[in-house]
PDB file of C-alpha atoms and ligand atoms in Angstrom:
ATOM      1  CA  UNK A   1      86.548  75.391 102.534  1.00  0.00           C
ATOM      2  CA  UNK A   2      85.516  71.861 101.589  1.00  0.00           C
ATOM      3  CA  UNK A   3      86.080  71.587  98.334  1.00  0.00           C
ATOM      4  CA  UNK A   4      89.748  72.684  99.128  1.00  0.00           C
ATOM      5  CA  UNK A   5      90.590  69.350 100.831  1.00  0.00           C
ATOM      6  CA  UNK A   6      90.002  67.524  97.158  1.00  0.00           C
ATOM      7  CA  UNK A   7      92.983  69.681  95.354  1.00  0.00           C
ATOM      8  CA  UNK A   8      95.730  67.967  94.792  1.00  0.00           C
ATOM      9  CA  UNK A   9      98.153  70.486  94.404  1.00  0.00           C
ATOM     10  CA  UNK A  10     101.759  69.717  94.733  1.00  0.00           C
ATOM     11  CA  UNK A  11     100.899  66.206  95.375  1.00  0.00           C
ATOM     12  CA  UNK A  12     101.989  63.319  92.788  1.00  0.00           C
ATOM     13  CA  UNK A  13      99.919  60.281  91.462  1.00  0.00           C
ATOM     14  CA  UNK A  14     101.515  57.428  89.872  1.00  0.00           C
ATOM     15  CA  UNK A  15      98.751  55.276  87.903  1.00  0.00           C
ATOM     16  CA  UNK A  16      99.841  51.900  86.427  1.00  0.00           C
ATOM     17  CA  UNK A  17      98.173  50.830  83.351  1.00  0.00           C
ATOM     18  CA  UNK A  18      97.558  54.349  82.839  1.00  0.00           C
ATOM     19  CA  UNK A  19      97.105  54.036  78.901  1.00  0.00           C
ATOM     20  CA  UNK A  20      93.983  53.336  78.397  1.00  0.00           C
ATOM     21  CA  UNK A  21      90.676  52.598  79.774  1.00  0.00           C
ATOM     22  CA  UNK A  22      90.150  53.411  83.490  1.00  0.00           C
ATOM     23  CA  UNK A  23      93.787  54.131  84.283  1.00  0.00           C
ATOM     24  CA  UNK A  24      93.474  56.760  81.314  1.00  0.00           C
ATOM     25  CA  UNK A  25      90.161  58.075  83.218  1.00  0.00           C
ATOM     26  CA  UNK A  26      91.867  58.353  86.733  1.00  0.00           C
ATOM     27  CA  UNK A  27      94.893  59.658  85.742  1.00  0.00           C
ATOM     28  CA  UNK A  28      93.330  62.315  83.484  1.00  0.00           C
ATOM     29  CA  UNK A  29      91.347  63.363  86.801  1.00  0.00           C
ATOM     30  CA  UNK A  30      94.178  63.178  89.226  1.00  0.00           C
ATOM     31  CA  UNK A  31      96.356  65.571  86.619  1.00  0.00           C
ATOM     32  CA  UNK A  32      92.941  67.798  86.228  1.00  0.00           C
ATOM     33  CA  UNK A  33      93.078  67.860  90.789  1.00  0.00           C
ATOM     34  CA  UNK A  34      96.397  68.855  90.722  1.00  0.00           C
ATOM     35  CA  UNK A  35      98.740  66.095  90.729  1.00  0.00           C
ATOM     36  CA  UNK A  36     101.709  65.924  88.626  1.00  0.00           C
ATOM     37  CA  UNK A  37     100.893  62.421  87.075  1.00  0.00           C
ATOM     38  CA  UNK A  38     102.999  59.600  86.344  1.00  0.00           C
ATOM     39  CA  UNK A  39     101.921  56.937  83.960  1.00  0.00           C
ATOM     40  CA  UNK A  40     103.287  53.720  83.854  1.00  0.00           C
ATOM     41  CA  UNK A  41     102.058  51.567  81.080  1.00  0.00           C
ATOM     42  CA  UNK A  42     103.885  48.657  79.556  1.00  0.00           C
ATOM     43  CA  UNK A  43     103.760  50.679  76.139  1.00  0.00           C
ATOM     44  CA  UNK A  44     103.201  54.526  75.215  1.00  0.00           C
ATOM     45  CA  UNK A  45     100.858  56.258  77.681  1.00  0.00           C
ATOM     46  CA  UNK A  46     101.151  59.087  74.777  1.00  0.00           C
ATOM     47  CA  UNK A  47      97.087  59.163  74.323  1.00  0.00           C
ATOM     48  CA  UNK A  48      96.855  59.774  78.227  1.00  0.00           C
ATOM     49  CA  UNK A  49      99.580  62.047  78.253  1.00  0.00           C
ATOM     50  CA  UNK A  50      97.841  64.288  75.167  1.00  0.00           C
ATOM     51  CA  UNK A  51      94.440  64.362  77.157  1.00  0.00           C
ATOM     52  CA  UNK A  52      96.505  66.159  80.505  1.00  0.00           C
ATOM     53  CA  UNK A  53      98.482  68.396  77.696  1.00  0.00           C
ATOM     54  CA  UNK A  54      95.215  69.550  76.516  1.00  0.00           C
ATOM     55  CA  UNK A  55      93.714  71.377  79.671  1.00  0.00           C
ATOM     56  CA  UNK A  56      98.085  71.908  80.655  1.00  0.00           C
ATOM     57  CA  UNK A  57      98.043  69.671  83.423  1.00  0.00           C
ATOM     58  CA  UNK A  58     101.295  67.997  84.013  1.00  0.00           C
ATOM     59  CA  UNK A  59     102.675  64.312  83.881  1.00  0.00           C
ATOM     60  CA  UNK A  60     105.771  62.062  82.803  1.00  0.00           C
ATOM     61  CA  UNK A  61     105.600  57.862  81.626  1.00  0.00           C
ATOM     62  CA  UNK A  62     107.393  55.410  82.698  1.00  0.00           C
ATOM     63  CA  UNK A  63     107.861  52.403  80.632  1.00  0.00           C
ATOM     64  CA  UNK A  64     107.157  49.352  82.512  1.00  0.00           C
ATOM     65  CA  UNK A  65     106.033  45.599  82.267  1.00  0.00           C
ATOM     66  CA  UNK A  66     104.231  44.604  85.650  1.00  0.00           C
ATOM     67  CA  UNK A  67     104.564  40.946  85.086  1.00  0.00           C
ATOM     68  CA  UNK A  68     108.379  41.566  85.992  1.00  0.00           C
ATOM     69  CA  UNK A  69     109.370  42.216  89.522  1.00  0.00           C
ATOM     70  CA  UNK A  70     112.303  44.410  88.537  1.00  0.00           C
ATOM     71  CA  UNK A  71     109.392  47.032  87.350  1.00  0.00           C
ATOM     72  CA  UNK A  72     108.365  48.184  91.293  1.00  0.00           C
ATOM     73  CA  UNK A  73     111.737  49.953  91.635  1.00  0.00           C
ATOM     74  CA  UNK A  74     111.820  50.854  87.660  1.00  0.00           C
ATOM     75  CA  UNK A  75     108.399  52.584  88.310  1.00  0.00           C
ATOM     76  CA  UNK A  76     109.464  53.992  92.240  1.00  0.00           C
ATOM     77  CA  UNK A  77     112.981  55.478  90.865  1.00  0.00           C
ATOM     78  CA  UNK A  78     111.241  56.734  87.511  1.00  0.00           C
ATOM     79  CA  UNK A  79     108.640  58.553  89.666  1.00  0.00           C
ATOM     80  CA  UNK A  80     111.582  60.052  91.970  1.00  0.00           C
ATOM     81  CA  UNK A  81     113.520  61.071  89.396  1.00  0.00           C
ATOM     82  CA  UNK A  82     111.062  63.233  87.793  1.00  0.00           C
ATOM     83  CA  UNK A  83     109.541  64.931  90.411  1.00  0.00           C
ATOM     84  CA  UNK A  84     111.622  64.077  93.688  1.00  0.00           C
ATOM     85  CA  UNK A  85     108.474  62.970  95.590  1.00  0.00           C
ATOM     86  CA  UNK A  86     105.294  60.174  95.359  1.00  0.00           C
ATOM     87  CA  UNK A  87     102.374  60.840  97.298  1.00  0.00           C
ATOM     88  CA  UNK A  88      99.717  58.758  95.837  1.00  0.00           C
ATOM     89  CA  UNK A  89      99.792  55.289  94.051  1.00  0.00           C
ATOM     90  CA  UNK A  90      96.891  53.629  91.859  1.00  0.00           C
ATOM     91  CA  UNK A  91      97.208  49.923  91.416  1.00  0.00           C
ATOM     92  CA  UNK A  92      95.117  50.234  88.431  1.00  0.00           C
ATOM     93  CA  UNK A  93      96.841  47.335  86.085  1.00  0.00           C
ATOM     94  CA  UNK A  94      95.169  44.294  85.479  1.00  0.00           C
ATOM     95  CA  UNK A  95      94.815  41.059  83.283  1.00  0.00           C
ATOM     96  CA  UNK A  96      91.987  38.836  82.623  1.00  0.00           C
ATOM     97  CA  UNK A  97      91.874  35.792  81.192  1.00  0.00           C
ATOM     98  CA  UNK A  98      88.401  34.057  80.523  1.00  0.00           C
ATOM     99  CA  UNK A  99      88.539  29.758  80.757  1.00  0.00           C
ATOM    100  CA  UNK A 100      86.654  27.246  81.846  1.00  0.00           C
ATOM    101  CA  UNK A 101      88.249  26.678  85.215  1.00  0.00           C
ATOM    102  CA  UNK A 102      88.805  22.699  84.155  1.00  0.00           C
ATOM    103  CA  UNK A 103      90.849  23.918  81.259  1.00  0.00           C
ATOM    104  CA  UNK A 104      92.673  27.043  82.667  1.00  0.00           C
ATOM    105  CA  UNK A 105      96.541  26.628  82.504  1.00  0.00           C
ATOM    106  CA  UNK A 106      99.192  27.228  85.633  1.00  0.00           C
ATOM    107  CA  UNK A 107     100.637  29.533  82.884  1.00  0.00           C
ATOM    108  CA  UNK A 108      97.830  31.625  82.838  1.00  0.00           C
ATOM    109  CA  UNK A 109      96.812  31.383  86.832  1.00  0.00           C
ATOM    110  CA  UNK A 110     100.136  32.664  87.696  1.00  0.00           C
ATOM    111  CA  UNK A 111     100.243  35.297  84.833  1.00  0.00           C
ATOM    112  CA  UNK A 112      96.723  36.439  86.425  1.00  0.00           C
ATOM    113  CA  UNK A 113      97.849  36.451  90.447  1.00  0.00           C
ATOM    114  CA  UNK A 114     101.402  38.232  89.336  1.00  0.00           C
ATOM    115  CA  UNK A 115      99.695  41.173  88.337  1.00  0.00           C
ATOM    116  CA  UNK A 116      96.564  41.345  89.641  1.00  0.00           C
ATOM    117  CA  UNK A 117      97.557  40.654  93.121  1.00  0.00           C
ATOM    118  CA  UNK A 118     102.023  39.855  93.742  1.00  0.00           C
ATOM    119  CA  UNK A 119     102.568  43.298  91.831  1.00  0.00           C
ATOM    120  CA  UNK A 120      99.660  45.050  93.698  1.00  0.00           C
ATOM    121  CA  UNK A 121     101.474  44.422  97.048  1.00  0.00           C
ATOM    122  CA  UNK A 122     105.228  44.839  96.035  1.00  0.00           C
ATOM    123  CA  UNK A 123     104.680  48.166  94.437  1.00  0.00           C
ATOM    124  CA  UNK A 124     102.576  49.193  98.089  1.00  0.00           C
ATOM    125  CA  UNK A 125     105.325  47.580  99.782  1.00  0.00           C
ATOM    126  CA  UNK A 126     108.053  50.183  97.829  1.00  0.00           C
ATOM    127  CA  UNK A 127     105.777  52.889  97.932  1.00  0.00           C
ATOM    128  CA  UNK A 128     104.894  52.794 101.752  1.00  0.00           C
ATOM    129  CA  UNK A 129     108.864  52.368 102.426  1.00  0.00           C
ATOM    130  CA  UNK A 130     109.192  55.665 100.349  1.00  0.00           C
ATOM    131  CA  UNK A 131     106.576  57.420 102.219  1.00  0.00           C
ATOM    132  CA  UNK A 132     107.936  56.646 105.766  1.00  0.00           C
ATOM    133  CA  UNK A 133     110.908  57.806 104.686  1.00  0.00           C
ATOM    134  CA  UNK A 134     109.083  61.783 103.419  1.00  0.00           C
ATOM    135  CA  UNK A 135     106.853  61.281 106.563  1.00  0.00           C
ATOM    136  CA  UNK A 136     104.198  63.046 104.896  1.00  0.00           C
ATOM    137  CA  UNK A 137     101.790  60.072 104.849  1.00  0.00           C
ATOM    138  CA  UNK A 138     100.275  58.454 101.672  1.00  0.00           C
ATOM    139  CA  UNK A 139      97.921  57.258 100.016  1.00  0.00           C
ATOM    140  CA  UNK A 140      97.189  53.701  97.791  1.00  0.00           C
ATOM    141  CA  UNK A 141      93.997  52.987  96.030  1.00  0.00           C
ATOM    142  CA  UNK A 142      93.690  49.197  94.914  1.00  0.00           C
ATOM    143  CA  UNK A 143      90.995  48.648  91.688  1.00  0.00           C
ATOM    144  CA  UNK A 144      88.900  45.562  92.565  1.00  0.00           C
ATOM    145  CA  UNK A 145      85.831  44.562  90.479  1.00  0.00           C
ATOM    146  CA  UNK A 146      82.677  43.033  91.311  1.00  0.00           C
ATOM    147  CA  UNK A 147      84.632  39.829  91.467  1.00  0.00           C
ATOM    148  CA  UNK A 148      85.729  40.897  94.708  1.00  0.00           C
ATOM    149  CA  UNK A 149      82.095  39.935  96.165  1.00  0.00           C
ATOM    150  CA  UNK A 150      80.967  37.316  93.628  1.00  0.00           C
ATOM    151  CA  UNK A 151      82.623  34.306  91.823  1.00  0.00           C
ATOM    152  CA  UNK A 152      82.074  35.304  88.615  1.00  0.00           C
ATOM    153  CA  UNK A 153      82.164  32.609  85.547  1.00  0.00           C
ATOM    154  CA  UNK A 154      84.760  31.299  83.498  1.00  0.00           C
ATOM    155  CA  UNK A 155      87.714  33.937  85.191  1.00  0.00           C
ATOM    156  CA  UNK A 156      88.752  31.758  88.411  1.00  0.00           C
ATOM    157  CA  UNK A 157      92.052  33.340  88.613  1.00  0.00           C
ATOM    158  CA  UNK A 158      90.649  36.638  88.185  1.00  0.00           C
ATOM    159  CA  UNK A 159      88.435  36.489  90.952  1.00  0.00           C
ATOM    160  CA  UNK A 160      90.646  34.828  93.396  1.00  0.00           C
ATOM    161  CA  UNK A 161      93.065  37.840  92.435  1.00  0.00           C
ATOM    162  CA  UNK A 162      90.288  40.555  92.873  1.00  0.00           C
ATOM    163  CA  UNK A 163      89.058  38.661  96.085  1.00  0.00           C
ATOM    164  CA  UNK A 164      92.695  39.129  97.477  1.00  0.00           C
ATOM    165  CA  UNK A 165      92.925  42.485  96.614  1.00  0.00           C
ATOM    166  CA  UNK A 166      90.196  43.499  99.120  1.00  0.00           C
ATOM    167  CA  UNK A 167      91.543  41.674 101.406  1.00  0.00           C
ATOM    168  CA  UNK A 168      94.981  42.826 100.965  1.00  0.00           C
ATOM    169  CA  UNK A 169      93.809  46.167 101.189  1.00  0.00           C
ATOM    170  CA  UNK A 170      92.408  45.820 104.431  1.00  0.00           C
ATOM    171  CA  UNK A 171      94.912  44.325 105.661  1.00  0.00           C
ATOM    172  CA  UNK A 172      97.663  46.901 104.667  1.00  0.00           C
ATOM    173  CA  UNK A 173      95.290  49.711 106.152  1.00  0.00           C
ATOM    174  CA  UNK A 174      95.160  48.327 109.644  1.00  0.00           C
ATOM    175  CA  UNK A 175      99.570  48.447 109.679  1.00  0.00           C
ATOM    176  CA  UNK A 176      99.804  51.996 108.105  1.00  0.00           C
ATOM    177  CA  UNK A 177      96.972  53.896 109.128  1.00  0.00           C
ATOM    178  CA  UNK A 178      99.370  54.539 112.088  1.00  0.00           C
ATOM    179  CA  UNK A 179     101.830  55.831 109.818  1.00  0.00           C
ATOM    180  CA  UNK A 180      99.071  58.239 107.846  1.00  0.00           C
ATOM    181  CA  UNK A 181      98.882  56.433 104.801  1.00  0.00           C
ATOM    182  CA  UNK A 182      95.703  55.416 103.893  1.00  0.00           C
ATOM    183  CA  UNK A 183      95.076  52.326 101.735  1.00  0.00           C
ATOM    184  CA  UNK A 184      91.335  52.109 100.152  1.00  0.00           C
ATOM    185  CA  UNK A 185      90.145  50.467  96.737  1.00  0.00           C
ATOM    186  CA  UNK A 186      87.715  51.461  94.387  1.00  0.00           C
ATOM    187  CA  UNK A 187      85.488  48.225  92.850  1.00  0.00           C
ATOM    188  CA  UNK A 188      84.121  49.192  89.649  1.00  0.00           C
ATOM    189  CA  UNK A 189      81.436  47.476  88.157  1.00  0.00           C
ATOM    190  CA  UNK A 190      81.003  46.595  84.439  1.00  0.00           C
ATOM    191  CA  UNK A 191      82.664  49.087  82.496  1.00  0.00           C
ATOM    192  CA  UNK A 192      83.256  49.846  78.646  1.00  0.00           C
ATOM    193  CA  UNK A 193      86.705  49.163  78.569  1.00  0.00           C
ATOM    194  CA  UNK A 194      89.515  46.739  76.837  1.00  0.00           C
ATOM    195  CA  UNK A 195      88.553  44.543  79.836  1.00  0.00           C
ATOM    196  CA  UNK A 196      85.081  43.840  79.458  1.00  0.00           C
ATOM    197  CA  UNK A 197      85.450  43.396  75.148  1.00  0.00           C
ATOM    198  CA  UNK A 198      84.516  39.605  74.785  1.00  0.00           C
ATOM    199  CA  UNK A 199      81.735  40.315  76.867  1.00  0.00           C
ATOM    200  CA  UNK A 200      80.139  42.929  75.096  1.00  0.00           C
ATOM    201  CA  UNK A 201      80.738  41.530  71.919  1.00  0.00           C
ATOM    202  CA  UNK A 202      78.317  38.741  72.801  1.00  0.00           C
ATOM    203  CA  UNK A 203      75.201  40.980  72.665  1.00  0.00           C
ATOM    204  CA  UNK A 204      73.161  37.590  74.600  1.00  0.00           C
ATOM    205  CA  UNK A 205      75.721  38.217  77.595  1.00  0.00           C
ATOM    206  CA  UNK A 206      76.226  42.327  77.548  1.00  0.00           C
ATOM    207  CA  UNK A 207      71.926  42.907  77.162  1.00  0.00           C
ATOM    208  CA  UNK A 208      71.868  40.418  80.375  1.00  0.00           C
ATOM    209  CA  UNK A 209      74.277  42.491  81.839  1.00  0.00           C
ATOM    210  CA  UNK A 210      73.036  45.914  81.377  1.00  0.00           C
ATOM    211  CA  UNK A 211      69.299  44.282  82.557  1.00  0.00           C
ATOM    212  CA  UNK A 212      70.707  43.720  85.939  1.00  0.00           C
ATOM    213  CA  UNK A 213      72.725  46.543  86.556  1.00  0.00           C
ATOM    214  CA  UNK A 214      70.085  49.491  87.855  1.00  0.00           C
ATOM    215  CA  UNK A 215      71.836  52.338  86.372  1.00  0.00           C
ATOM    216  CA  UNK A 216      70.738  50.511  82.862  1.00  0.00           C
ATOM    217  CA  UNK A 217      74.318  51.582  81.201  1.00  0.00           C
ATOM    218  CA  UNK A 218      78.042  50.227  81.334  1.00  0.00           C
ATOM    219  CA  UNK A 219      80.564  52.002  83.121  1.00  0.00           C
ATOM    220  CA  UNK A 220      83.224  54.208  82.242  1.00  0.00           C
ATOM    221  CA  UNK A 221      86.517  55.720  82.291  1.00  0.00           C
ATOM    222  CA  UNK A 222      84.715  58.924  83.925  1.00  0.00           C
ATOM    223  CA  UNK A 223      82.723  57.092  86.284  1.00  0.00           C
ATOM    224  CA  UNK A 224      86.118  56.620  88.426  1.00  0.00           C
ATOM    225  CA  UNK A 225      87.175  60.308  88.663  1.00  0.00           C
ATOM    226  CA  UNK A 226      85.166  61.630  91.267  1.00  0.00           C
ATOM    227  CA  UNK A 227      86.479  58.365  93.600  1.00  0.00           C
ATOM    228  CA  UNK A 228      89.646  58.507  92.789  1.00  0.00           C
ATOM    229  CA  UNK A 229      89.835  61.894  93.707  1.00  0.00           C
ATOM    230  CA  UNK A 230      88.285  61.368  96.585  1.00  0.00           C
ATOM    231  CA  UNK A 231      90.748  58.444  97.903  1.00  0.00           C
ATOM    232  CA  UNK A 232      93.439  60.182  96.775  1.00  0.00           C
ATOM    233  CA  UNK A 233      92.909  63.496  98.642  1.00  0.00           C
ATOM    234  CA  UNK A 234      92.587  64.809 102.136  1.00  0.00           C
ATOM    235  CA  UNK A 235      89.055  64.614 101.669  1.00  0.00           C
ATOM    236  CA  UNK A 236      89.326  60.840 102.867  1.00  0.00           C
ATOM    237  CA  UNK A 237      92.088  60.993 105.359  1.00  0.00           C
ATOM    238  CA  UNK A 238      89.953  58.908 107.621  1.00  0.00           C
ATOM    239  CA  UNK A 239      88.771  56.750 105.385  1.00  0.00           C
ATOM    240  CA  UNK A 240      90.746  52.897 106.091  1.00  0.00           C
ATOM    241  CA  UNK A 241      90.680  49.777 104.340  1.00  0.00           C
ATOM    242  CA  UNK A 242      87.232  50.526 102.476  1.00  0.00           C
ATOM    243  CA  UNK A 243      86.419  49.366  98.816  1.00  0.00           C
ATOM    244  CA  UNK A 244      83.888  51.560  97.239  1.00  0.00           C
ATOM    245  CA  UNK A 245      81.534  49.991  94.467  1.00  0.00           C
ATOM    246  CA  UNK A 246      81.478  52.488  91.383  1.00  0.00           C
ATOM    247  CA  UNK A 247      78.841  50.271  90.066  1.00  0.00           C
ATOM    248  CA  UNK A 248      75.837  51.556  88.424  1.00  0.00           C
ATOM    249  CA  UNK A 249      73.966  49.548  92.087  1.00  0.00           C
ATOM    250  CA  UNK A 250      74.840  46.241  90.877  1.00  0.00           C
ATOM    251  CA  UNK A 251      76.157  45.025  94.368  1.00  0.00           C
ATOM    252  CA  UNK A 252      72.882  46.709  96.121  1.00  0.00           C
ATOM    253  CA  UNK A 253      70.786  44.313  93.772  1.00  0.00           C
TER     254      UNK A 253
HETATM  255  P1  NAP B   1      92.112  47.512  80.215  1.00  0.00           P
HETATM  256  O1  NAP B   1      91.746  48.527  79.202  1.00  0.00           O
HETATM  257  O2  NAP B   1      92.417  46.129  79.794  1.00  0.00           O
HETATM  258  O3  NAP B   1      93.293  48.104  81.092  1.00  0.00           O
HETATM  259  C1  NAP B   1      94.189  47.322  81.824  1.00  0.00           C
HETATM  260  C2  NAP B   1      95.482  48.103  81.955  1.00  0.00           C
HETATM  261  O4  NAP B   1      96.446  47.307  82.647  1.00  0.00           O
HETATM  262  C3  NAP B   1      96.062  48.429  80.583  1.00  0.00           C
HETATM  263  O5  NAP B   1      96.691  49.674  80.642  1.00  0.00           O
HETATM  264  C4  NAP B   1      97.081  47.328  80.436  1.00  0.00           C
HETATM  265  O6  NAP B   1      98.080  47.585  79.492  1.00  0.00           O
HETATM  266  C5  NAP B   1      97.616  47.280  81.839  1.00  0.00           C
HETATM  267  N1  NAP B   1      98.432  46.105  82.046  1.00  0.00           N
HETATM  268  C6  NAP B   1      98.054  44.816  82.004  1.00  0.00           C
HETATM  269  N2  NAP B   1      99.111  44.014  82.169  1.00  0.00           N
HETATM  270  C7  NAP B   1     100.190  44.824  82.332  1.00  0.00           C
HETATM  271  C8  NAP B   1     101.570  44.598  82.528  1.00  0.00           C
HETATM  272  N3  NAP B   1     102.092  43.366  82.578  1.00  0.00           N
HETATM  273  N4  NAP B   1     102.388  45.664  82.632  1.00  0.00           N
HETATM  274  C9  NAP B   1     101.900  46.918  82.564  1.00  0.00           C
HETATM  275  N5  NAP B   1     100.600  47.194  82.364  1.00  0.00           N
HETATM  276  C10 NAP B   1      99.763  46.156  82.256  1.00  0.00           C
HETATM  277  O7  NAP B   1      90.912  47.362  81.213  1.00  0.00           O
HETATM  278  P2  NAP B   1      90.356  48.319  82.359  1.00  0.00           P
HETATM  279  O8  NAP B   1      88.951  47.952  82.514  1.00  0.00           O
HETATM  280  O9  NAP B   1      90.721  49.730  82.136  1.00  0.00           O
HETATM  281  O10 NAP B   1      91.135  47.723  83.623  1.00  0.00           O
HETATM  282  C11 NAP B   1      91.723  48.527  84.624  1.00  0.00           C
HETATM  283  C12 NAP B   1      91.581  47.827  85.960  1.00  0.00           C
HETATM  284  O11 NAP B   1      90.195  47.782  86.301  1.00  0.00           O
HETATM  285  C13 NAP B   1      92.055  46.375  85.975  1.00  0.00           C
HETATM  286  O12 NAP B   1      92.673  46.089  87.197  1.00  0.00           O
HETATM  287  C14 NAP B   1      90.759  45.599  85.842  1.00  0.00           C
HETATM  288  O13 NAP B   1      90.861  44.314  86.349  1.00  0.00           O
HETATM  289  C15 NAP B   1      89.849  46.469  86.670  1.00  0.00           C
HETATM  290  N6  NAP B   1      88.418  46.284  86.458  1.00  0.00           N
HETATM  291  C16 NAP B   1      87.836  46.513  85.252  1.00  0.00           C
HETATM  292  C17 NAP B   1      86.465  46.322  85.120  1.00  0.00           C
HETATM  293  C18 NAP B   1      85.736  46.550  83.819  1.00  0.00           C
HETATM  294  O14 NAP B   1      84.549  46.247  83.756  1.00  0.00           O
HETATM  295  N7  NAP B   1      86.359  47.073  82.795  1.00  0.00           N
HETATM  296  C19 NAP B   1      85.701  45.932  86.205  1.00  0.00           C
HETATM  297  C20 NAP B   1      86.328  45.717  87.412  1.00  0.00           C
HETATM  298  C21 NAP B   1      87.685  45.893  87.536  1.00  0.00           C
HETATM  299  P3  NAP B   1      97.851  47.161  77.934  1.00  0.00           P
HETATM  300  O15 NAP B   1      96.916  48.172  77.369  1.00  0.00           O
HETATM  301  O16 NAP B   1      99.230  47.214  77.376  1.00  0.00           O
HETATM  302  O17 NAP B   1      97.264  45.787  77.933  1.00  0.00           O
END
């Protein structure tokens, strides 16, 4: 039946930045498809972790900074060695910072691009290696943002990162479709998260904001979850390279 193909029983999700905010929300669905869910946050994903207790769904952290390259086999081997198998990755992690562009810093470009877009393709990179190697397939979902179709203001960095994302994930899809893993990304609009705090604190900016956006609201955590399981299930096994806009119809205005 139908709504069979969107279990994910057996199957497990690793979600970076999986303490809070939208990594929180996805991972929190994944556990409640199925999945046995790994978090990887660069502190405790223990909030995350007592939200998949609660309705006795199952997951493990993983400590890990994603500015540092050692991380992608820190978070591959971590996953491994609690539950001898990955089937799904969410590239969730992200950094923002918000500059003029005259004034932003090489510090903080590279600090941006590392994460946002370096770490986003190593960590594919190790997982797709792993999955060839179960021959089961895979999947990767990629978060982009808005700024993956518009420039944005004042976050240069943050929108050439989220521009390359899409890209990327296009890119990957066409080389490992053939293999069955499917690469998508999900582009979420503005949501009420850590992310989007400067900007909501300036109620002249977040009332322009919620004026344009159709669904009259900000996003959130649980706006995600019915994507993510989508992506991450057999539900979208012939879905390739796509971003989807969770977005309240911003993009459609
Ligand atoms: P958030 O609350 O700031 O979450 C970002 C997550 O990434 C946090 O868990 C953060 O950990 C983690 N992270 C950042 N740098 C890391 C590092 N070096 N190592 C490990 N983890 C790291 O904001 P969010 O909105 O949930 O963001 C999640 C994703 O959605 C990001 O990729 C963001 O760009 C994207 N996004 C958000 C929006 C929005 O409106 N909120 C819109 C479009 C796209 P800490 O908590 O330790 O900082």
């Amino acid at each position: 039946m139908v709504l069979d193909l969107f279990k994910l029983d057996g199957k497990v999700a690793v979600v970076t930045g999986a303490n809070t905010g939208l990594g929180q929300g996805m991972a929190v669905a994944l556990a409640q498809a199925g999945a046995k869910v790994v978090l990887v946050g660069r502190r405790s994903c223990d909030e995350t972790a007592g939200k998949i207790a609660a309705f006795g769904g199952e997951c493990t952290q993983v400590l890990a900074d994603l500015s540092l390259k050692e991380s992608v086999q820190a978070v591959l081997s971590g996953a491994l060695s609690a539950y001898g198998r990955v089937d799904i990755l969410v590239n969730n992690a992200g950094i923002i910072k918000r500059c003029d562009a005259i004034d932003v810093s090489e510090q903080d470009w590279d600090a941006v691009i590392n994460v946002n877009l370096k770490m986003v393709f190593l960590l594919s990179q190790a997982f797709a290696r792993q999955f060839e190697k179960q021959n089961e397939g895979g999947k990767i979902i990629n978060v982009c943002s808005m700024l993956s179709f518009q420039g944005g203001i004042r976050v240069p960095a943050y929108t050439a990162s989220k521009s390359a994302v899409m890209g990327l994930t296009k890119a990957l899809a066409n080389e490992w479709a053939p293999k069955g893993i499917q690469v998508n990304a999900i582009a979420p609009g503005y949501m009420a998260t850590n992310n989007t705090s400067q900007l909501r604190d300036d109620a002249d900016r977040s009332e322009a904001i919620i004026e344009r956006i159709p669904a009259g609201r900000w996003g959130t955590p649980e706006d995600m979850q019915g994507t993510v399981v989508y992506l991450a299930s057999k539900a979208s096994d012939y879905v390739n390279g796509y971003t989807v806009a969770v977005d309240g119809g911003w993009l459609a205005r």
